[in-house]
Amino acid sequence: SGHLGVGMELGYPFVSARGLYGVLPALDLGLGVDSVYGLMTEIRAGARFTLLDGANGSLALVVDGGRAFFLRPPDTEQKGARYLSGRRDWNVAPGVVASFQGDGPRSVRPYMDLRCLLAFDLDPIQSSPLSGLPPAWKVDASILLRLGAEFPVGEKTSYAVSVGGDFRSRSTDAEFMPTLSIGVVSALF
């Protein structure tokens, strides 16, 4: 508790920035922003509760969610930000994060981030003219998997590399969207 960490990632399909503050020994709260390079911007709030914090590994429950703002309305978009991101008007992503570290302070730290994205569409549209009146709102689920590693370069700073994919249930989105990102993580104090 009492420490602030920030991270920035550049990748596909997102560019992201996050900040987390340790409010209790096992609880971090934070804010962040994700963007599909201006086509969608989502302001997110999140929490991380550490279940296990051993000498060589940690396990945490995480949840984040927020409101997404899209550049184009859904009826004019074919394969735009909604297709690429899987996000809709409101999004919530609970999950687990596990990380491991060798005995040395500068050992590489591999991690796994597994989440379920619940995307709430408050303005669903019909893709077929004879499919009737669309529902007032619609929710879809996706599984998000990220595997990565942090490479310490200093006492408080690491480079991060992540690969993974989103497995989606909505028929108008990509069934599988690969992800790749590189970034920097640093503890400010």
PDB file of N, CA and C in Angstrom, residues 9 37 40 42 45-46 53 63-64 69 75-76 85 99 107 113 117 121 135 139-140 156 158 174-175 183:
ATOM      1  N   GLU A   9       1.062   1.212 -22.887  1.00  0.00           N
ATOM      2  CA  GLU A   9       1.250   0.179 -23.895  1.00  0.00           C
ATOM      3  C   GLU A   9       0.890   0.714 -25.267  1.00  0.00           C
ATOM      4  N   TYR A  37      -6.818   3.845 -31.377  1.00  0.00           N
ATOM      5  CA  TYR A  37      -6.185   4.904 -32.146  1.00  0.00           C
ATOM      6  C   TYR A  37      -7.163   5.990 -32.564  1.00  0.00           C
ATOM      7  N   MET A  40     -12.118   4.690 -31.051  1.00  0.00           N
ATOM      8  CA  MET A  40     -12.847   4.440 -29.816  1.00  0.00           C
ATOM      9  C   MET A  40     -11.934   4.853 -28.673  1.00  0.00           C
ATOM     10  N   GLU A  42     -12.012   4.641 -24.372  1.00  0.00           N
ATOM     11  CA  GLU A  42     -12.740   4.145 -23.206  1.00  0.00           C
ATOM     12  C   GLU A  42     -12.013   4.549 -21.935  1.00  0.00           C
ATOM     13  N   ALA A  45     -12.136   2.335 -14.892  1.00  0.00           N
ATOM     14  CA  ALA A  45     -11.753   2.272 -13.481  1.00  0.00           C
ATOM     15  C   ALA A  45     -11.530   0.800 -13.158  1.00  0.00           C
ATOM     16  N   GLY A  46     -10.624   0.527 -12.230  1.00  0.00           N
ATOM     17  CA  GLY A  46     -10.331  -0.866 -11.951  1.00  0.00           C
ATOM     18  C   GLY A  46      -9.894  -1.104 -10.522  1.00  0.00           C
ATOM     19  N   ASP A  53       0.732 -13.562  -2.569  1.00  0.00           N
ATOM     20  CA  ASP A  53       1.895 -12.750  -2.915  1.00  0.00           C
ATOM     21  C   ASP A  53       3.121 -13.388  -2.278  1.00  0.00           C
ATOM     22  N   VAL A  63     -10.729  -6.587 -11.717  1.00  0.00           N
ATOM     23  CA  VAL A  63     -11.927  -6.177 -12.435  1.00  0.00           C
ATOM     24  C   VAL A  63     -11.699  -4.744 -12.900  1.00  0.00           C
ATOM     25  N   ASP A  64     -12.078  -4.486 -14.115  1.00  0.00           N
ATOM     26  CA  ASP A  64     -12.103  -3.106 -14.582  1.00  0.00           C
ATOM     27  C   ASP A  64     -13.264  -2.944 -15.542  1.00  0.00           C
ATOM     28  N   PHE A  69     -16.486   5.511 -25.876  1.00  0.00           N
ATOM     29  CA  PHE A  69     -17.001   6.535 -26.787  1.00  0.00           C
ATOM     30  C   PHE A  69     -16.445   6.239 -28.173  1.00  0.00           C
ATOM     31  N   ASP A  75     -24.605   2.237 -36.753  1.00  0.00           N
ATOM     32  CA  ASP A  75     -25.241   1.924 -38.035  1.00  0.00           C
ATOM     33  C   ASP A  75     -24.390   2.310 -39.240  1.00  0.00           C
ATOM     34  N   THR A  76     -23.302   3.070 -39.040  1.00  0.00           N
ATOM     35  CA  THR A  76     -22.422   3.440 -40.153  1.00  0.00           C
ATOM     36  C   THR A  76     -21.113   2.667 -40.144  1.00  0.00           C
ATOM     37  N   SER A  85     -12.327  -4.024 -31.352  1.00  0.00           N
ATOM     38  CA  SER A  85     -12.160  -4.042 -29.897  1.00  0.00           C
ATOM     39  C   SER A  85     -13.082  -5.027 -29.187  1.00  0.00           C
ATOM     40  N   SER A  99       1.408 -14.053 -11.902  1.00  0.00           N
ATOM     41  CA  SER A  99       2.756 -13.706 -12.358  1.00  0.00           C
ATOM     42  C   SER A  99       3.783 -14.497 -11.553  1.00  0.00           C
ATOM     43  N   SER A 107      15.112 -10.531 -12.329  1.00  0.00           N
ATOM     44  CA  SER A 107      14.652 -11.678 -13.109  1.00  0.00           C
ATOM     45  C   SER A 107      13.437 -11.288 -13.949  1.00  0.00           C
ATOM     46  N   ASP A 113      -2.859 -13.066 -17.937  1.00  0.00           N
ATOM     47  CA  ASP A 113      -4.040 -12.270 -17.607  1.00  0.00           C
ATOM     48  C   ASP A 113      -5.224 -12.904 -18.336  1.00  0.00           C
ATOM     49  N   LEU A 117     -14.833 -10.457 -20.730  1.00  0.00           N
ATOM     50  CA  LEU A 117     -15.345  -9.128 -21.047  1.00  0.00           C
ATOM     51  C   LEU A 117     -16.844  -9.208 -21.293  1.00  0.00           C
ATOM     52  N   ASP A 121     -24.297  -3.247 -24.978  1.00  0.00           N
ATOM     53  CA  ASP A 121     -24.639  -2.399 -26.123  1.00  0.00           C
ATOM     54  C   ASP A 121     -26.000  -1.758 -25.851  1.00  0.00           C
ATOM     55  N   PRO A 135     -33.579  -5.208 -29.802  1.00  0.00           N
ATOM     56  CA  PRO A 135     -33.841  -5.103 -28.358  1.00  0.00           C
ATOM     57  C   PRO A 135     -33.365  -3.757 -27.820  1.00  0.00           C
ATOM     58  N   VAL A 139     -26.176  -7.711 -24.333  1.00  0.00           N
ATOM     59  CA  VAL A 139     -24.900  -7.987 -23.677  1.00  0.00           C
ATOM     60  C   VAL A 139     -24.262  -9.200 -24.340  1.00  0.00           C
ATOM     61  N   ASP A 140     -22.951  -9.131 -24.554  1.00  0.00           N
ATOM     62  CA  ASP A 140     -22.183 -10.232 -25.119  1.00  0.00           C
ATOM     63  C   ASP A 140     -20.944 -10.455 -24.268  1.00  0.00           C
ATOM     64  N   LYS A 156      12.887   0.348 -10.468  1.00  0.00           N
ATOM     65  CA  LYS A 156      11.438   0.554 -10.469  1.00  0.00           C
ATOM     66  C   LYS A 156      10.816   0.529 -11.861  1.00  0.00           C
ATOM     67  N   SER A 158      10.301  -1.440 -15.791  1.00  0.00           N
ATOM     68  CA  SER A 158      10.405  -2.645 -16.613  1.00  0.00           C
ATOM     69  C   SER A 158       9.830  -2.374 -17.996  1.00  0.00           C
ATOM     70  N   ALA A 174     -15.142  -9.852 -34.895  1.00  0.00           N
ATOM     71  CA  ALA A 174     -14.185 -10.885 -35.261  1.00  0.00           C
ATOM     72  C   ALA A 174     -14.290 -12.005 -34.229  1.00  0.00           C
ATOM     73  N   GLU A 175     -14.391 -13.257 -34.686  1.00  0.00           N
ATOM     74  CA  GLU A 175     -14.480 -14.383 -33.747  1.00  0.00           C
ATOM     75  C   GLU A 175     -13.243 -14.487 -32.882  1.00  0.00           C
ATOM     76  N   GLY A 183       5.334  -2.198 -23.939  1.00  0.00           N
ATOM     77  CA  GLY A 183       5.107  -1.060 -23.060  1.00  0.00           C
ATOM     78  C   GLY A 183       6.166  -0.892 -22.015  1.00  0.00           C
TER      79      GLY A 183
END
